Amino acid sequence: MPLVCLADFQARAREHLSKTTWDFIDGAADDGFTRDDNIAAFKRIRLRPRFLKDVSEVDTRTTIQGMQISAPICIAPMGFHCLAWPDGEMSTARAAQATGICYITSTYASCTLEDIVTAAPSGLRWFQLYVQPDRQLNKQLIQRAESLGFKALVITVDVPTVGNRRHDIRNKLNLKMNLLLKDLRSPKERDSIPHLQMTAIDPSICWNDLSWFQSITQLPIILKGILTKEDAELAVKHNVRGIIVSNHGGRQLDEVAASIDALTEVVTAVQGKLEVYLDGGIRTGNDVLKALALGAKCVFVGRPILWGLACKGEHGVQEVLNILKKELRTSMTLTGCRSVAEINQDLVQFPRL
Ligand SMILES: Cc1cc2nc3c(=O)[nH]c(=O)nc-3n(C[C@H](O)[C@H](O)[C@H](O)COP(=O)(O)O)c2cc1C
């Protein structure tokens, strides 16, 4: 049977992966309420299509941080792609390059940054940082990413500690035994240490530390995991260039708002002074359209990328992205939007359900 939507990839990936790996990818914190609400919240929003607008040509291209992408659908940072496919992040990078979108590479990538860049030299990539307690290690990682051509630094702010993921505890998941996190060690150590400890994420980082990051890199800084107007206003004040509204796919603090429900508050607070993006629960072209209508410049997709990888490697990721792009084009055509710039809040309504 052909795989025609992201749900098809989800079902097929589940068949391919071990229970422990499936649980790690699919899993969420505590009761998984926010993970499920990320999806349900999109379904509470209704569309208001406009007709008779000559939609014979529809253009999904847009820009993020001034860089062109073929559609406002990019890849969220996720660690450990080698769990889903042997080539891991190298396959993901090739698929992103072929599709013309941005791939945010995680600190916890299972391939080195150099191997990822070599696999897809002309792809647009941003680097996601989990701030490490060792300042010098942060500096080395950021400057290495910058010299390798990564175009933005995404600092994840919602992991001062790892959320309570019951399934991983039950499964006794031990990622550090399975994978080499090569980027977190010096080149010498990278070759000599067979398995290394996953380093802790620094819980002491605060707003005033951002100026240090700004002093060591030219890259625009994007904060990932902001959910409130208070933090959005602080991001503007600290000269951050973008925000990803995200609850980490429901993997951190359970019972926070669905990403799409938090979006409007953040968009309103920043008053157009920086770009706002969203991740969490994007599964169809309609979801992308709704996020853009509510003010996101672009969306990032998480788990479905790993489903694509698990099913067919690089080609699976490409198929997942192309399905979403095609669905977005259809959604735009059926709502009367010829370009991404024409997607606005008049396209959505929130009925009392
Ligand atoms: C398996 C997995 C690993 C992840 N690893 C990271 C990571 O290394 N860094 C990060 O900032 N977010 C990470 N995330 C969160 C994603 O970037 C993103 O916020 C989330 O998956 C979006 O929700 P979605 O899966 O519903 O699309 C991870 C998510 C998953 C599912």
Coordinates of C-alpha atoms and ligand atoms in Angstrom, one line a residue:
M1 CA 0.0 0.0 0.0
P2 CA 1.4 3.4 -0.9
L3 CA 2.1 5.8 2.0
V4 CA -0.1 8.9 1.2
C5 CA -0.2 10.8 4.5
L6 CA 1.9 11.3 7.6
A7 CA -0.4 8.9 9.6
D8 CA 0.5 6.2 7.1
F9 CA 4.2 6.7 7.8
Q10 CA 3.5 6.7 11.5
A11 CA 1.8 3.2 11.3
R12 CA 4.5 1.8 9.1
A13 CA 7.3 3.2 11.3
R14 CA 5.8 1.5 14.3
E15 CA 6.0 -1.8 12.6
H16 CA 9.7 -1.2 11.7
L17 CA 11.0 0.0 15.0
S18 CA 11.7 -1.9 18.3
K19 CA 9.3 -1.1 21.1
T20 CA 12.0 0.8 23.0
T21 CA 12.9 3.0 20.0
W22 CA 9.2 3.6 19.2
D23 CA 8.5 4.5 22.7
F24 CA 11.5 6.9 22.8
I25 CA 10.3 8.7 19.7
D26 CA 6.6 8.7 20.3
G27 CA 6.8 9.3 24.0
A28 CA 6.1 12.3 26.1
A29 CA 6.3 13.5 29.7
D30 CA 4.0 12.3 32.4
D31 CA 0.5 11.6 31.1
G32 CA 1.3 12.8 27.5
F33 CA -1.6 15.3 27.8
T34 CA 0.3 18.1 26.0
R35 CA 1.7 15.9 23.3
D36 CA -1.9 14.8 22.4
D37 CA -3.3 18.3 22.8
N38 CA -0.7 19.7 20.3
I39 CA -2.6 17.7 17.7
A40 CA -6.1 18.1 19.1
A41 CA -5.8 21.9 19.3
F42 CA -5.2 22.2 15.5
K43 CA -8.4 20.2 15.0
R44 CA -10.4 22.7 17.1
I45 CA -9.6 25.5 14.6
R46 CA -11.8 25.8 11.5
L47 CA -10.9 27.3 8.1
R48 CA -12.7 30.2 6.3
P49 CA -11.9 29.7 2.6
R50 CA -12.2 32.6 0.1
F51 CA -13.1 31.9 -3.5
L52 CA -12.9 33.4 -7.0
K53 CA -9.3 34.6 -6.5
D54 CA -7.4 33.0 -9.5
V55 CA -5.4 30.4 -7.8
S56 CA -4.0 28.9 -11.0
E57 CA -0.5 29.6 -9.6
V58 CA 0.3 29.0 -6.0
D59 CA 3.8 29.7 -4.6
T60 CA 4.8 28.1 -1.3
R61 CA 8.2 29.7 -1.1
T62 CA 9.2 32.0 1.8
T63 CA 12.2 33.1 3.9
I64 CA 13.4 32.6 7.4
Q65 CA 16.1 34.9 8.8
G66 CA 16.4 36.2 5.2
M67 CA 17.1 32.8 3.8
Q68 CA 14.9 31.3 1.1
I69 CA 13.2 28.0 1.6
S70 CA 10.8 26.1 -0.8
A71 CA 8.0 26.0 1.8
P72 CA 7.5 27.1 5.4
I73 CA 8.0 23.5 6.5
C74 CA 11.3 22.6 8.1
I75 CA 12.9 20.0 10.3
A76 CA 12.9 20.4 14.1
P77 CA 16.0 19.4 16.0
M78 CA 15.9 15.8 17.2
G79 CA 18.7 13.7 18.7
F80 CA 19.8 10.2 17.8
H81 CA 18.5 9.8 14.2
C82 CA 20.7 6.7 14.0
L83 CA 18.1 4.9 16.1
A84 CA 15.7 5.2 13.2
W85 CA 18.1 4.6 10.3
P86 CA 21.8 3.6 10.1
D87 CA 22.9 6.7 8.3
G88 CA 20.9 8.8 10.7
E89 CA 21.4 12.6 10.3
M90 CA 23.3 12.2 7.1
S91 CA 20.2 10.9 5.4
T92 CA 18.0 13.6 7.0
A93 CA 20.4 16.3 5.7
R94 CA 20.3 14.9 2.2
A95 CA 16.5 14.8 2.2
A96 CA 16.4 18.4 3.6
Q97 CA 18.8 19.6 0.9
A98 CA 16.8 17.9 -1.9
T99 CA 13.6 19.4 -0.6
G100 CA 15.0 22.9 -0.2
I101 CA 14.1 23.4 3.4
C102 CA 16.0 24.1 6.6
Y103 CA 17.2 21.3 8.9
I104 CA 18.0 22.2 12.5
T105 CA 20.7 19.8 13.7
S106 CA 20.6 18.8 17.3
T107 CA 23.5 18.9 19.8
Y108 CA 22.6 15.2 20.3
A109 CA 23.1 14.3 16.7
S110 CA 24.4 10.8 16.3
C111 CA 26.7 11.8 13.3
T112 CA 29.3 14.5 13.5
L113 CA 28.6 18.0 12.2
E114 CA 31.3 17.5 9.6
D115 CA 29.8 14.3 8.3
I116 CA 26.3 15.9 8.1
V117 CA 27.7 18.9 6.1
T118 CA 29.7 16.6 3.8
A119 CA 26.5 14.5 3.1
A120 CA 24.6 17.6 2.0
P121 CA 27.0 20.5 1.4
S122 CA 24.5 23.0 0.0
G123 CA 21.6 22.4 2.4
L124 CA 20.4 25.2 4.7
R125 CA 21.1 24.2 8.3
W126 CA 20.8 25.8 11.8
F127 CA 22.5 24.4 14.8
Q128 CA 20.6 23.6 18.0
L129 CA 22.4 24.0 21.3
Y130 CA 21.7 22.3 24.6
V131 CA 23.8 24.6 26.8
Q132 CA 26.6 22.6 28.4
P133 CA 27.9 23.4 31.8
D134 CA 31.4 23.8 30.3
R135 CA 31.4 27.2 28.7
Q136 CA 34.4 26.4 26.5
L137 CA 32.6 23.4 25.1
N138 CA 29.7 25.6 24.1
K139 CA 32.1 28.1 22.5
Q140 CA 33.8 25.3 20.6
L141 CA 30.6 23.8 19.4
I142 CA 29.1 27.1 18.3
Q143 CA 32.2 28.3 16.5
R144 CA 32.6 24.9 14.8
A145 CA 29.0 25.0 13.6
E146 CA 29.5 28.6 12.4
S147 CA 32.7 27.7 10.5
L148 CA 30.9 24.7 8.9
G149 CA 28.3 27.0 7.4
F150 CA 25.3 26.6 9.9
K151 CA 23.3 29.8 9.5
A152 CA 21.7 30.3 13.0
L153 CA 22.1 29.2 16.6
V154 CA 19.0 27.7 18.1
I155 CA 19.2 27.6 21.9
T156 CA 16.7 25.3 23.5
V157 CA 15.5 26.8 26.7
D158 CA 12.9 24.4 28.0
V159 CA 15.2 21.6 29.3
P160 CA 16.7 22.8 32.6
T161 CA 16.1 19.2 33.5
V162 CA 14.8 16.4 31.4
G163 CA 11.0 15.8 31.6
N164 CA 9.7 12.7 33.3
R165 CA 9.4 10.2 30.5
R166 CA 7.8 7.1 32.1
H167 CA 8.1 4.8 29.0
D168 CA 11.9 5.3 28.8
I169 CA 12.2 4.6 32.5
R170 CA 10.1 1.4 32.1
N171 CA 12.1 0.4 29.1
K172 CA 15.4 1.1 30.9
L173 CA 16.4 3.2 27.9
N174 CA 20.1 3.9 28.0
L175 CA 21.1 6.1 25.1
K176 CA 24.6 6.6 26.1
M177 CA 25.2 2.9 25.8
N178 CA 23.8 2.8 22.3
L179 CA 25.2 5.9 20.6
L180 CA 28.3 8.0 20.2
L181 CA 27.6 11.7 20.7
K182 CA 30.6 12.6 18.8
D183 CA 30.1 16.4 18.8
L184 CA 30.4 16.7 22.5
R185 CA 34.1 15.7 22.6
S186 CA 37.3 17.0 21.1
P187 CA 38.5 15.4 17.8
K188 CA 41.1 13.3 19.7
E189 CA 38.6 12.0 22.2
R190 CA 36.1 11.4 19.5
D191 CA 38.3 8.7 18.0
S192 CA 39.4 7.1 21.2
I193 CA 36.3 7.0 23.4
P194 CA 34.0 4.2 22.4
H195 CA 30.9 5.3 24.4
L196 CA 30.7 8.5 26.2
Q197 CA 28.5 9.9 28.9
M198 CA 25.7 12.2 27.8
T199 CA 26.7 15.4 29.3
A200 CA 24.3 17.3 31.5
I201 CA 22.4 20.4 30.2
D202 CA 23.2 23.5 32.2
P203 CA 20.2 24.4 34.4
S204 CA 21.8 27.7 35.6
I205 CA 21.5 29.6 32.2
C206 CA 19.5 32.8 32.4
W207 CA 18.6 35.8 30.3
N208 CA 21.8 37.7 31.2
D209 CA 23.9 34.9 29.7
L210 CA 22.6 35.6 26.2
S211 CA 25.0 38.5 25.7
W212 CA 27.9 36.1 26.2
F213 CA 26.5 33.9 23.4
Q214 CA 26.0 37.0 21.2
S215 CA 29.7 38.0 21.9
I216 CA 31.1 34.7 20.6
T217 CA 29.1 34.3 17.4
Q218 CA 27.8 36.3 14.4
L219 CA 25.0 33.8 14.0
P220 CA 21.4 35.0 14.7
I221 CA 20.2 33.5 17.9
I222 CA 16.8 31.8 18.1
L223 CA 15.2 30.7 21.3
K224 CA 13.3 27.4 21.2
G225 CA 10.7 26.5 23.8
I226 CA 9.1 30.0 24.6
L227 CA 5.4 29.7 25.5
T228 CA 4.5 33.0 27.2
K229 CA 4.2 36.7 26.4
E230 CA 6.5 37.5 29.3
D231 CA 9.4 35.5 27.9
A232 CA 8.6 36.7 24.4
E233 CA 9.0 40.3 25.6
L234 CA 12.3 39.4 27.3
A235 CA 13.5 37.8 24.1
V236 CA 12.9 41.1 22.2
K237 CA 14.6 43.0 24.9
H238 CA 17.7 40.7 24.7
N239 CA 18.0 41.2 20.9
V240 CA 17.1 37.6 20.1
R241 CA 16.3 37.2 16.4
G242 CA 13.6 34.5 16.5
I243 CA 11.5 32.4 18.7
I244 CA 10.2 28.8 18.2
V245 CA 7.0 28.5 20.1
S246 CA 7.3 24.9 21.3
N247 CA 6.6 22.6 24.2
H248 CA 9.2 20.1 23.0
G249 CA 6.5 17.9 21.5
G250 CA 5.0 17.4 25.0
R251 CA 8.3 15.8 26.2
Q252 CA 9.1 18.3 28.9
L253 CA 6.5 20.0 31.2
D254 CA 3.2 18.2 30.7
E255 CA -0.1 20.2 30.9
V256 CA 1.3 23.3 29.3
A257 CA -0.7 24.9 26.4
A258 CA -0.6 23.2 23.0
S259 CA 1.9 25.1 20.8
I260 CA -0.8 26.4 18.4
D261 CA -2.7 27.8 21.5
A262 CA 0.3 29.6 22.8
L263 CA 1.2 31.1 19.4
T264 CA -1.1 34.1 19.4
E265 CA 0.1 35.3 22.8
V266 CA 3.8 35.3 21.6
V267 CA 3.1 36.8 18.2
T268 CA 1.2 39.7 19.8
A269 CA 3.9 40.3 22.4
V270 CA 6.8 40.6 19.9
Q271 CA 5.0 43.2 17.7
G272 CA 6.8 42.0 14.6
K273 CA 10.3 42.7 16.1
L274 CA 11.5 39.2 15.5
E275 CA 10.3 36.1 13.6
V276 CA 8.1 33.6 15.4
Y277 CA 8.1 30.0 14.4
L278 CA 6.2 27.0 15.8
D279 CA 6.6 23.3 16.3
G280 CA 4.4 20.6 17.9
G281 CA 1.6 18.6 16.3
I282 CA 2.1 19.5 12.6
R283 CA 0.7 16.5 10.7
T284 CA -1.1 18.0 7.7
G285 CA -1.0 20.9 5.3
N286 CA -4.0 22.4 7.0
D287 CA -2.0 22.5 10.2
V288 CA 0.7 24.5 8.5
L289 CA -1.8 26.9 7.0
K290 CA -3.4 27.4 10.4
A291 CA 0.0 28.1 12.1
L292 CA 0.9 30.7 9.4
A293 CA -2.6 32.3 9.6
L294 CA -2.0 32.8 13.3
G295 CA 1.4 34.5 12.8
A296 CA 4.1 31.8 12.5
K297 CA 6.7 32.5 9.7
C298 CA 7.4 28.8 9.4
V299 CA 6.7 25.5 11.1
F300 CA 9.1 22.8 12.2
V301 CA 8.2 19.1 12.1
G302 CA 9.5 16.6 14.6
R303 CA 8.4 13.0 14.9
P304 CA 7.1 12.6 11.3
I305 CA 10.7 13.1 10.1
L306 CA 11.8 10.1 12.2
W307 CA 8.9 8.1 10.9
G308 CA 10.0 8.8 7.3
L309 CA 13.6 7.8 8.2
A310 CA 12.5 4.6 9.9
C311 CA 10.4 3.6 6.8
K312 CA 12.7 4.5 3.9
G313 CA 15.7 6.5 5.1
E314 CA 16.5 9.6 3.1
H315 CA 13.7 8.9 0.6
G316 CA 11.2 8.5 3.4
V317 CA 12.1 11.9 4.9
Q318 CA 11.8 13.4 1.4
E319 CA 8.4 11.8 1.0
V320 CA 7.1 13.1 4.3
L321 CA 8.3 16.6 3.5
N322 CA 6.8 16.5 0.0
I323 CA 3.5 15.2 1.2
L324 CA 3.3 18.1 3.6
K325 CA 4.3 20.6 0.9
K326 CA 1.7 19.2 -1.5
E327 CA -1.0 19.3 1.2
L328 CA -0.1 22.9 2.0
R329 CA -0.3 23.8 -1.7
T330 CA -3.8 22.2 -1.8
S331 CA -4.9 24.0 1.4
M332 CA -3.6 27.3 0.0
T333 CA -5.4 26.8 -3.3
L334 CA -8.7 25.8 -1.6
T335 CA -8.6 28.8 0.7
G336 CA -7.7 31.3 -2.0
C337 CA -4.0 32.0 -1.1
R338 CA -1.7 32.4 -4.0
S339 CA 1.4 33.1 -1.8
V340 CA 2.5 32.6 1.7
A341 CA 2.2 36.3 2.2
E342 CA -1.6 36.1 1.6
I343 CA -2.1 33.7 4.5
N344 CA -3.6 35.7 7.3
Q345 CA -5.8 35.4 10.4
D346 CA -9.1 35.9 8.5
L347 CA -8.6 32.3 7.3
V348 CA -9.3 30.8 10.7
Q349 CA -12.0 30.7 13.3
F350 CA -12.4 29.2 16.7
P351 CA -16.0 27.8 17.0
R352 CA -17.4 26.8 20.3
L353 CA -17.2 23.0 20.1
Ligands
LIG1 C1 12.9 11.7 19.4 C2 12.9 13.2 19.7 C3 14.1 13.8 20.0 C4 14.2 15.2 20.2 N1 15.4 15.8 20.4 C5 15.5 17.1 20.6 C6 16.7 17.8 20.7 O1 17.8 17.1 20.6 N2 16.7 19.1 20.8 C7 15.6 19.9 20.9 O2 15.6 21.1 21.0 N3 14.4 19.3 20.7 C8 14.3 17.9 20.6 N4 13.1 17.3 20.4 C9 11.9 18.2 20.3 C10 11.6 18.6 18.8 O3 12.6 19.5 18.4 C11 10.2 19.3 18.7 O4 10.1 20.3 19.6 C12 9.0 18.3 18.8 O5 9.4 17.0 18.3 C13 7.9 18.9 17.9 O6 6.7 18.1 18.0 P1 6.2 17.0 17.0 O7 7.1 15.8 17.2 O8 4.8 16.8 17.4 O9 6.4 17.6 15.6 C14 13.0 16.0 20.2 C15 11.8 15.3 19.9 C16 11.7 14.0 19.6 C17 10.4 13.4 19.3

